[in-house]
Short mmCIF file of C-alpha atoms and ligand atoms in Angstrom, two decimals:
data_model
loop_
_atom_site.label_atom_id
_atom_site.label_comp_id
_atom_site.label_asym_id
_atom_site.label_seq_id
_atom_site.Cartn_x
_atom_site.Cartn_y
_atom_site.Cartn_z
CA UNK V 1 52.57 66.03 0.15
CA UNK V 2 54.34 69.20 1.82
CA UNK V 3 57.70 68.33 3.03
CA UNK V 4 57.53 71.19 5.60
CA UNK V 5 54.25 72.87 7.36
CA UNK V 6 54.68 76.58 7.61
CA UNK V 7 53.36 77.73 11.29
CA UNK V 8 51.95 80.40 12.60
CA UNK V 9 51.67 81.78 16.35
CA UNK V 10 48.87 84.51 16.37
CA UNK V 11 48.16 86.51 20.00
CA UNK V 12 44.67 87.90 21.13
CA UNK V 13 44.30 90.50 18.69
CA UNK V 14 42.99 89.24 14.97
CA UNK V 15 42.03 90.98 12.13
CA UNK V 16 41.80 89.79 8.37
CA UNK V 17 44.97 92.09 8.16
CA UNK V 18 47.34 90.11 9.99
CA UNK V 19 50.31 88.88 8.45
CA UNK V 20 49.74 85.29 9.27
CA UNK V 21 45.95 85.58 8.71
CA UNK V 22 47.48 87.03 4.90
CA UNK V 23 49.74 84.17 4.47
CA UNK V 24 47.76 81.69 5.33
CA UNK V 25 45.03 82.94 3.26
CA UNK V 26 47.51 83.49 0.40
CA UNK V 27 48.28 79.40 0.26
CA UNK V 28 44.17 78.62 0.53
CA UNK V 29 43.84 80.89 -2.71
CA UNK V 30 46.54 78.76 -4.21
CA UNK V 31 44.31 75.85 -3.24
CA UNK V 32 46.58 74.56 -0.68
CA UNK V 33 45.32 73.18 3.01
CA UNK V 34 45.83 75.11 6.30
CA UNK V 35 44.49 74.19 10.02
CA UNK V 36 42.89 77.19 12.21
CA UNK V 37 41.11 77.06 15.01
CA UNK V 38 37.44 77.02 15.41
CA UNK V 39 35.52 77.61 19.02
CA UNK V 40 35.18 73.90 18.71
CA UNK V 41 38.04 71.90 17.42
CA UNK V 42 40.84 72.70 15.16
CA UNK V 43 39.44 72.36 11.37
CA UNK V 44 41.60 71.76 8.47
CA UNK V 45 40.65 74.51 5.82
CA UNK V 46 40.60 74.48 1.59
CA UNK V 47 39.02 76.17 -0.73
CA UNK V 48 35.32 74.51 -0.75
CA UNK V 49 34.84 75.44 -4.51
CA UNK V 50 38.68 73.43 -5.61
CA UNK V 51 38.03 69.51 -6.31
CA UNK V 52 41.53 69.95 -5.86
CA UNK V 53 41.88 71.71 -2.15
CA UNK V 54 39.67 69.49 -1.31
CA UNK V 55 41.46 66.39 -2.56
CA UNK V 56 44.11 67.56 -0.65
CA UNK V 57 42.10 67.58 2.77
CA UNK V 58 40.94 63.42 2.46
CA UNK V 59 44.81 63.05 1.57
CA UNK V 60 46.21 64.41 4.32
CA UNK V 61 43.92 62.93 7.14
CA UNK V 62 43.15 59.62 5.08
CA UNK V 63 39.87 59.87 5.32
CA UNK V 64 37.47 57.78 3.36
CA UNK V 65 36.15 59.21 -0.14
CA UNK V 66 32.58 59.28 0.99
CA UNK V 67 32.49 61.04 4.03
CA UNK V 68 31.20 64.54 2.99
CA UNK V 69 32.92 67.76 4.87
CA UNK V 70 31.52 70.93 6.36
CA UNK V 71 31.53 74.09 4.15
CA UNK V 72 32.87 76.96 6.49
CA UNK V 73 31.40 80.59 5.99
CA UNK V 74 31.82 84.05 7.34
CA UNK V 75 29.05 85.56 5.61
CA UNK V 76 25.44 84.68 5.34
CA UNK V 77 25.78 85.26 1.45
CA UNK V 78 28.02 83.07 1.30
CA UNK V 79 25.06 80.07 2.24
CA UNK V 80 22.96 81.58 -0.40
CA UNK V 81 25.63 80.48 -2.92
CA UNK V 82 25.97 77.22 -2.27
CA UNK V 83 22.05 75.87 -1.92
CA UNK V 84 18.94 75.98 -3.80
CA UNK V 85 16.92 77.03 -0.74
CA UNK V 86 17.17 77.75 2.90
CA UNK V 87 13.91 76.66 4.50
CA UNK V 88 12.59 79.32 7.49
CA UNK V 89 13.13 76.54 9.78
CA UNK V 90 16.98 76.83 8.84
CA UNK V 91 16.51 80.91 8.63
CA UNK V 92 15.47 80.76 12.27
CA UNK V 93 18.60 78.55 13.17
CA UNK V 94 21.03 80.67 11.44
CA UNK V 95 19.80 84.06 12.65
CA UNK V 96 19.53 82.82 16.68
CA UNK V 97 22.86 80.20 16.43
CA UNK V 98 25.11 81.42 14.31
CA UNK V 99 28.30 82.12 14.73
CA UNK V 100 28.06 78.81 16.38
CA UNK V 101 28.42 75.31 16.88
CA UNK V 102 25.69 74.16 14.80
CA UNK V 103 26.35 72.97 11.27
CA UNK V 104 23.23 73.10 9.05
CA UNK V 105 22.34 70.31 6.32
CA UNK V 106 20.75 71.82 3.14
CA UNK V 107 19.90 71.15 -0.39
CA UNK V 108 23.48 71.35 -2.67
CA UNK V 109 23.27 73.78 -5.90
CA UNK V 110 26.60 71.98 -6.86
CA UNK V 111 28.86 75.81 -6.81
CA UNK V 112 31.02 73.74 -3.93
CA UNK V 113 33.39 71.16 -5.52
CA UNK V 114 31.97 67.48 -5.78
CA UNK V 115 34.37 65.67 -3.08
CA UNK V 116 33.09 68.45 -0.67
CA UNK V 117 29.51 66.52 -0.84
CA UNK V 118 30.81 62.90 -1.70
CA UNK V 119 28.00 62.66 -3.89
CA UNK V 120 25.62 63.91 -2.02
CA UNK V 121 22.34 66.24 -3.04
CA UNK V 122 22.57 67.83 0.84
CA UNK V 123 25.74 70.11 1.78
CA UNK V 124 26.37 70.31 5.66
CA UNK V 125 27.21 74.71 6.12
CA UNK V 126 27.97 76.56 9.71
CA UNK V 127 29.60 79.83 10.67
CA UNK V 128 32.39 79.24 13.30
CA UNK V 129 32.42 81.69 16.35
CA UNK V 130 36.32 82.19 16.57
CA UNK V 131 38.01 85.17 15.68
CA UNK V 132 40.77 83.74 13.71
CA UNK V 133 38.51 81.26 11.27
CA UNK V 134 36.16 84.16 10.33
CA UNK V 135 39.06 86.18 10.01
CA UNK V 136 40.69 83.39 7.60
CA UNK V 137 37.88 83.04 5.75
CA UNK V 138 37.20 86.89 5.24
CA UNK V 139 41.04 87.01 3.75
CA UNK V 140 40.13 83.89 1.49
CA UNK V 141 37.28 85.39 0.35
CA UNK V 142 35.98 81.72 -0.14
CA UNK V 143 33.91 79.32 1.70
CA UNK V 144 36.41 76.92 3.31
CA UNK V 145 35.77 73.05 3.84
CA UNK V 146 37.14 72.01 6.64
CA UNK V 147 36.75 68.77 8.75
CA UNK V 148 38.34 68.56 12.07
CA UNK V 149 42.36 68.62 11.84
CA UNK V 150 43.50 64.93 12.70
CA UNK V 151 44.51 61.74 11.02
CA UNK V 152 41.14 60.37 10.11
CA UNK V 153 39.94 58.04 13.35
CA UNK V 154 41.98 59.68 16.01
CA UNK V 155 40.55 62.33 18.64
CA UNK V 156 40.32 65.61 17.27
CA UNK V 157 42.35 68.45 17.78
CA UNK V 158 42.14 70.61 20.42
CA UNK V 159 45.38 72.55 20.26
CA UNK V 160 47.70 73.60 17.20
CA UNK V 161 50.46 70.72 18.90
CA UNK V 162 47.54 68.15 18.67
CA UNK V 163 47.02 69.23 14.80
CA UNK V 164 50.94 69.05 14.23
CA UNK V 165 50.99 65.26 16.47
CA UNK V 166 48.97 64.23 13.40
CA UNK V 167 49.79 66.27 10.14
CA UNK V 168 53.40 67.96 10.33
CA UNK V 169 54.90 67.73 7.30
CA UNK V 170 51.57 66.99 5.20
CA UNK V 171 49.71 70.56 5.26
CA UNK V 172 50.88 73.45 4.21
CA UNK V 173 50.34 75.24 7.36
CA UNK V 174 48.60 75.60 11.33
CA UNK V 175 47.53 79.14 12.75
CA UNK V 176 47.79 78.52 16.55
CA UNK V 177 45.49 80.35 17.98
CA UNK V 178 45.52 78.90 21.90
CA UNK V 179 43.31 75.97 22.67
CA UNK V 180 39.98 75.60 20.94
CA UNK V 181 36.49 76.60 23.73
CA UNK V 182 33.61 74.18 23.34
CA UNK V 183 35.81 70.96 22.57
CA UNK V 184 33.60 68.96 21.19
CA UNK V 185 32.44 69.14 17.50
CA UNK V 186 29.70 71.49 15.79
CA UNK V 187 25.84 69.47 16.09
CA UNK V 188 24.96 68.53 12.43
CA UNK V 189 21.74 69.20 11.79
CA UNK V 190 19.49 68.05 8.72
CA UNK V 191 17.28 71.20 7.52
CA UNK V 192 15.92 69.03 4.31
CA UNK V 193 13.55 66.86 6.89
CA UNK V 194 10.35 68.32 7.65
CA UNK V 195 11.28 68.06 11.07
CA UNK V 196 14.96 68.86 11.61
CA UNK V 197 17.00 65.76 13.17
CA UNK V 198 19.96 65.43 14.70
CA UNK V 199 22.69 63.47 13.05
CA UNK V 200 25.60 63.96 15.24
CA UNK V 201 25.31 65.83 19.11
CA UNK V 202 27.72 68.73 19.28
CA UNK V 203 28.14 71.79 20.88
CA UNK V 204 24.68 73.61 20.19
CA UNK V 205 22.35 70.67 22.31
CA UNK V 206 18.67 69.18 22.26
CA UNK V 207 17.78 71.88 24.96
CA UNK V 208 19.02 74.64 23.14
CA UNK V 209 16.98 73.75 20.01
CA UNK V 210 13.76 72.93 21.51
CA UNK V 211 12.48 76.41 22.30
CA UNK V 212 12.69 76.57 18.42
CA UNK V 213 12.34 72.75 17.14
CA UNK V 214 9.78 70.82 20.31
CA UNK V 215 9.79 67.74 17.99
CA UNK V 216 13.79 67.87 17.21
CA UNK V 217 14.87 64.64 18.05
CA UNK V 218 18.57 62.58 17.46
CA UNK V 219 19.07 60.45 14.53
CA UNK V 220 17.72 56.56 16.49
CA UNK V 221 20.49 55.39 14.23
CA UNK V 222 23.08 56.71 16.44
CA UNK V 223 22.05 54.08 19.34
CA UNK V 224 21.11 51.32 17.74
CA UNK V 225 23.48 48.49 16.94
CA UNK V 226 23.84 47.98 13.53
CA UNK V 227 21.72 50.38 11.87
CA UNK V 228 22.64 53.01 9.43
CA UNK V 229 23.27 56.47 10.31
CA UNK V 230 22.28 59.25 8.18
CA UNK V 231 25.38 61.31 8.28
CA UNK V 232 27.84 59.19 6.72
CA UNK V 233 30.93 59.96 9.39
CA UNK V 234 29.02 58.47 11.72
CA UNK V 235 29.84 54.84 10.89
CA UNK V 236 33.22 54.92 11.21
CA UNK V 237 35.59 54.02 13.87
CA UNK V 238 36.74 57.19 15.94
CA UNK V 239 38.41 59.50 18.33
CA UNK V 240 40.09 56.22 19.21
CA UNK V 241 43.13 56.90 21.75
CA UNK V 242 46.27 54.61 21.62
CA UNK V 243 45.44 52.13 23.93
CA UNK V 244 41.89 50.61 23.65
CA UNK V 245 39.17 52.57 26.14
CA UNK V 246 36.21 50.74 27.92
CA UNK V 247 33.41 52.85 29.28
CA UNK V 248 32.65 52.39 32.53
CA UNK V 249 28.82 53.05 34.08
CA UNK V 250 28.90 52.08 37.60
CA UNK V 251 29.67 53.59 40.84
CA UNK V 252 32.87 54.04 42.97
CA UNK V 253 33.35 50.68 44.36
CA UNK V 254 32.44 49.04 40.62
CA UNK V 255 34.67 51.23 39.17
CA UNK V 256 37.52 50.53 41.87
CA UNK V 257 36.84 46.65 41.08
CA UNK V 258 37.44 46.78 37.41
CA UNK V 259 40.35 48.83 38.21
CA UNK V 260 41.43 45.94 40.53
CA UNK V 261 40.37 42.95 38.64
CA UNK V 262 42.59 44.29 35.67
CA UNK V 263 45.91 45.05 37.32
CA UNK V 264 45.57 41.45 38.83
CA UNK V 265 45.91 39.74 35.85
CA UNK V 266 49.26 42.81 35.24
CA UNK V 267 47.35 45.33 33.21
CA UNK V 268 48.87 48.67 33.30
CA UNK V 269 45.10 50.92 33.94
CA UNK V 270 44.92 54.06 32.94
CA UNK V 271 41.61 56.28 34.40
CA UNK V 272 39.53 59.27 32.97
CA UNK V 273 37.64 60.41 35.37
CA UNK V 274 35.77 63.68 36.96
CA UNK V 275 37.12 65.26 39.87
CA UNK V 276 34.48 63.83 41.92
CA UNK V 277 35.43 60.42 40.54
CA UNK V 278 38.91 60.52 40.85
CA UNK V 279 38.80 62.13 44.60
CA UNK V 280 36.76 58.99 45.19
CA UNK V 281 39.35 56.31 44.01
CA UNK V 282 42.17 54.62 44.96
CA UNK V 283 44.26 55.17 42.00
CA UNK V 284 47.38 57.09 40.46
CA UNK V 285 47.42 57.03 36.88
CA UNK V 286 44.09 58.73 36.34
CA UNK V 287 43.80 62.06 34.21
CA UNK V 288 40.79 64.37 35.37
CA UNK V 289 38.57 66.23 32.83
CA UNK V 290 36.78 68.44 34.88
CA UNK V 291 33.60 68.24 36.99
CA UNK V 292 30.56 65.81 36.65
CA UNK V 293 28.66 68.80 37.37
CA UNK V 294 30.40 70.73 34.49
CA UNK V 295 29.91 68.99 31.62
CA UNK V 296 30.99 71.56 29.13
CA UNK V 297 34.23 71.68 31.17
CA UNK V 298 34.22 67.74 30.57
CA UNK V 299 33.79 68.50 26.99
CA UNK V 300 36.60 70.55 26.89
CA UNK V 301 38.96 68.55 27.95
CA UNK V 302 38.11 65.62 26.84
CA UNK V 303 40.41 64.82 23.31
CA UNK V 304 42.87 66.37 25.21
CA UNK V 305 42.84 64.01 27.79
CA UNK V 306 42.22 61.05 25.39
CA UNK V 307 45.53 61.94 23.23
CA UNK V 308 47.85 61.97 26.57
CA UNK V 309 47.28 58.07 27.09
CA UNK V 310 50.26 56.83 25.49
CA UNK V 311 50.26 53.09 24.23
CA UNK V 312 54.04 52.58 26.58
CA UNK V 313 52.19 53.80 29.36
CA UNK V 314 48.85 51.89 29.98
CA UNK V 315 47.26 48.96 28.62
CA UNK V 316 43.47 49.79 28.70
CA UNK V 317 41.66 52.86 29.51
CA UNK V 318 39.13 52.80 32.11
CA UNK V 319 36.35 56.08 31.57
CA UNK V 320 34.05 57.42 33.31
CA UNK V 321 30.32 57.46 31.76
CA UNK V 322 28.86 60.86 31.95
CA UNK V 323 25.16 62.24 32.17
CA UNK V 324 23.51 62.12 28.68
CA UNK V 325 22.13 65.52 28.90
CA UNK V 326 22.77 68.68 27.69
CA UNK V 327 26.46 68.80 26.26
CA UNK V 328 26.72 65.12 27.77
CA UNK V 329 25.04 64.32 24.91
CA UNK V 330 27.90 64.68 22.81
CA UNK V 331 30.62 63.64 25.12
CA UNK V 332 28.69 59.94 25.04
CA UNK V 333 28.59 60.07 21.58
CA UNK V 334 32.13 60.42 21.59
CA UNK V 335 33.22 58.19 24.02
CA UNK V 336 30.71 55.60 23.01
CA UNK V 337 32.49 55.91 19.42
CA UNK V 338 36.44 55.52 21.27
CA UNK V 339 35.23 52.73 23.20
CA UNK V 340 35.91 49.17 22.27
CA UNK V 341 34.09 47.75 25.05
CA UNK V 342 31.41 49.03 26.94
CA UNK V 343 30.75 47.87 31.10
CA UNK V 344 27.75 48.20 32.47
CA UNK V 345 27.03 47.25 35.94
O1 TXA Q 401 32.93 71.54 14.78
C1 TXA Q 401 33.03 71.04 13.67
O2 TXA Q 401 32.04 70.73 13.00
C2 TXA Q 401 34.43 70.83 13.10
C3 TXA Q 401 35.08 72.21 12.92
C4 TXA Q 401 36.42 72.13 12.26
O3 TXA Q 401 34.20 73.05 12.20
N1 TXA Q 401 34.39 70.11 11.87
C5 TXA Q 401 34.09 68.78 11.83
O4 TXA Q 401 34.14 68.22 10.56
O5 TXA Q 401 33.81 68.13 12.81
P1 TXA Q 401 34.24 66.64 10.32
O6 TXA Q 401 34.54 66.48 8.89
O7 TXA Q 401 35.19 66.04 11.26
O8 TXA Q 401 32.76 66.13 10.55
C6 TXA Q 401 31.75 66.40 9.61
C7 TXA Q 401 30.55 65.55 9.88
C8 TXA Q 401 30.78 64.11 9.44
O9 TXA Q 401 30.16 63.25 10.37
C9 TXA Q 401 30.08 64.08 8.08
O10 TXA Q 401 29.65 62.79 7.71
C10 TXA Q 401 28.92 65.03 8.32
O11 TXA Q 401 29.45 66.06 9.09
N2 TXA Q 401 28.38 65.58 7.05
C11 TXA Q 401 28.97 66.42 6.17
N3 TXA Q 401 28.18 66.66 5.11
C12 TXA Q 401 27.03 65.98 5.32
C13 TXA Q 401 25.82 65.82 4.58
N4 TXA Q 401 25.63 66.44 3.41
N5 TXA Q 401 24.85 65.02 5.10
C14 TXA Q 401 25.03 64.41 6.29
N6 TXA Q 401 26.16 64.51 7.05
C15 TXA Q 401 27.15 65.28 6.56
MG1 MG Q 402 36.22 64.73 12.49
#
């Protein structure tokens, strides 16, 4: 464990030459683990080809042994090295989505270390759109694993302070490079199917794959009670805020009764809640994440919001269930995942 993180403050203009983008790069060649932003979430970086960097990642966020991480690359020749073949299905994807927010499952060669996989024949690959990652990676020279920055189980990070919150003092370092864009995680697709399928909704939606993929569809594991997802992050507990969070799919006035009914029996409520939502209700302690008709600026805010609810300031979490579509998609995912309870009127 590092007894101090080194950080790094970087301003608009990034190249591979910058001195932090050099240090930081230095202590990933020395198989060390640093956190840069991504256009989705902060992602916690280490050399994909060191069993050892990437012992260091699980370590630092706890995260269980067999959930496999994302290989980060800044060059298409990079993917080449690290799979036995890209199908033209996946070809197609890369040329029209990447950089991007879609992370592509393909057959492993077994160049990246063995943790990176957990076992695994399939190795989950994307190109981030964010200046300072593909910078990062260009000064590494090596493809870069990297799962989101947090404490495994807690929202992901959405600024460098969110990334310190959870890992000061056991990572070597964070580039802050301002508040992530999209919010949300990349969309992990599996390429090995002969239809691709969706095993976790993320930034690059249904809609936008359809013109290429009609018969895409989402993992039905994701819905159903019970069943097993194929993407093995999926089954575990997450995003979970301090205090526990109960969706809530109704409209005003069944909203403004659960919001009732719980301070009656003296439960300190906190709300998350659109704009149009919160205008709506009678209720201080609510934190807006954007517009119902917005849902990418809903996506954006929304670990952000989750991570300012504060266990000595409400007992319960009231939220706001959003439209399904589109980036909603992912936001559901999400919240359905942090929720403990779900009300539906
Ligand atoms: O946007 C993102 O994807 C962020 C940024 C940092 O790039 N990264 C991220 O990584 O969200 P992480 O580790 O938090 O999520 C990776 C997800 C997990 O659900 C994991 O199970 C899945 O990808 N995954 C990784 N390799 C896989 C594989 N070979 N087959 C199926 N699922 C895989
Ligand atoms: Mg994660």
């Amino acid at each position: 464990m590092n007894k101090s993180t080194q950080h790094w403050k970087l301003s608009t203009h990034i190249s591979e030459y910058d001195e932090a983008i050099v240090e930081a790069a230095e202590l990933l060649k020395q198989q060390q683990v640093v956190a840069f932003p991504t256009e989705t979430v902060y992602g916690l970086g280490g050399d994909a080809t060191s069993a050892t960097a990437v012992q260091r990642i699980f370590d630092a966020k706890g995260r269980p042994a067999d959930n496999p991480l994302i290989v980060h690359v800044a060059d298409q020749s990079h993917v080449e090295e690290l799979v036995t073949e890209i199908p033209p299905i996946a070809r197609k994807l890369i040329e029209q989505f990447w950089p991007g927010p879609l992370t592509l499952i393909l057959p492993s060669n077994g160049t990246a270390a063995e943790n990176v996989t957990a076992g695994l024949s399939t190795i989950a690959i994307r190109m981030p759109d964010h200046p300072v990652a593909l910078s990062i990676l260009k000064a590494a020279g090596k493809p870069l694993a990297a799962p989101s920055a947090n404490r495994s189980g807690r929202p992901s990070p959405t600024e460098a302070v969110h990334v310190a919150q959870d890992l000061d003092g056991r990572i070597a370092g964070i580039v802050d490079g301002g508040p992530t864009g999209v919010g949300v995680e990349s969309t992990v697709l599996d390429c090995t199917a002969r239809i691709p399928i969706i095993l976790r909704p993320g930034g690059v939606t249904k809609e936008d794959l359809q013109p290429l993929i009609p018969e895409v569809i989402v993992d039905p594991a994701l819905a159903a009670q019970g069943s097993k997802p194929k993407s093995p992050g999926m089954k575990y507990a997450h995003y979970a805020p301090e205090a526990p969070l109960w969706l809530v799919d109704g409209d005003v006035s069944f909203f403004q009764d659960q919001i009732n009914q719980l301070q009656a029996v003296d439960k300190r409520v906190g709300v998350m809640a659109s704009h149009e939502l919160a205008d709506a209700l009678d209720h201080s302690r609510t934190l807006r994440c954007g517009s119902r008709n917005n849902l990418a600026e809903v996506a954006g805010n929304l670990y952000g919001a989750l991570r300012q609810f504060k266990k000595a300031d409400v007992d319960v979490i009231l939220c706001e269930a959003f439209p399904d579509h589109g980036v909603g998609a992912a936001v559901m995912n999400r919240l359905s995942k942090a929720a403990v309870q779900k009300v539906i009127q």
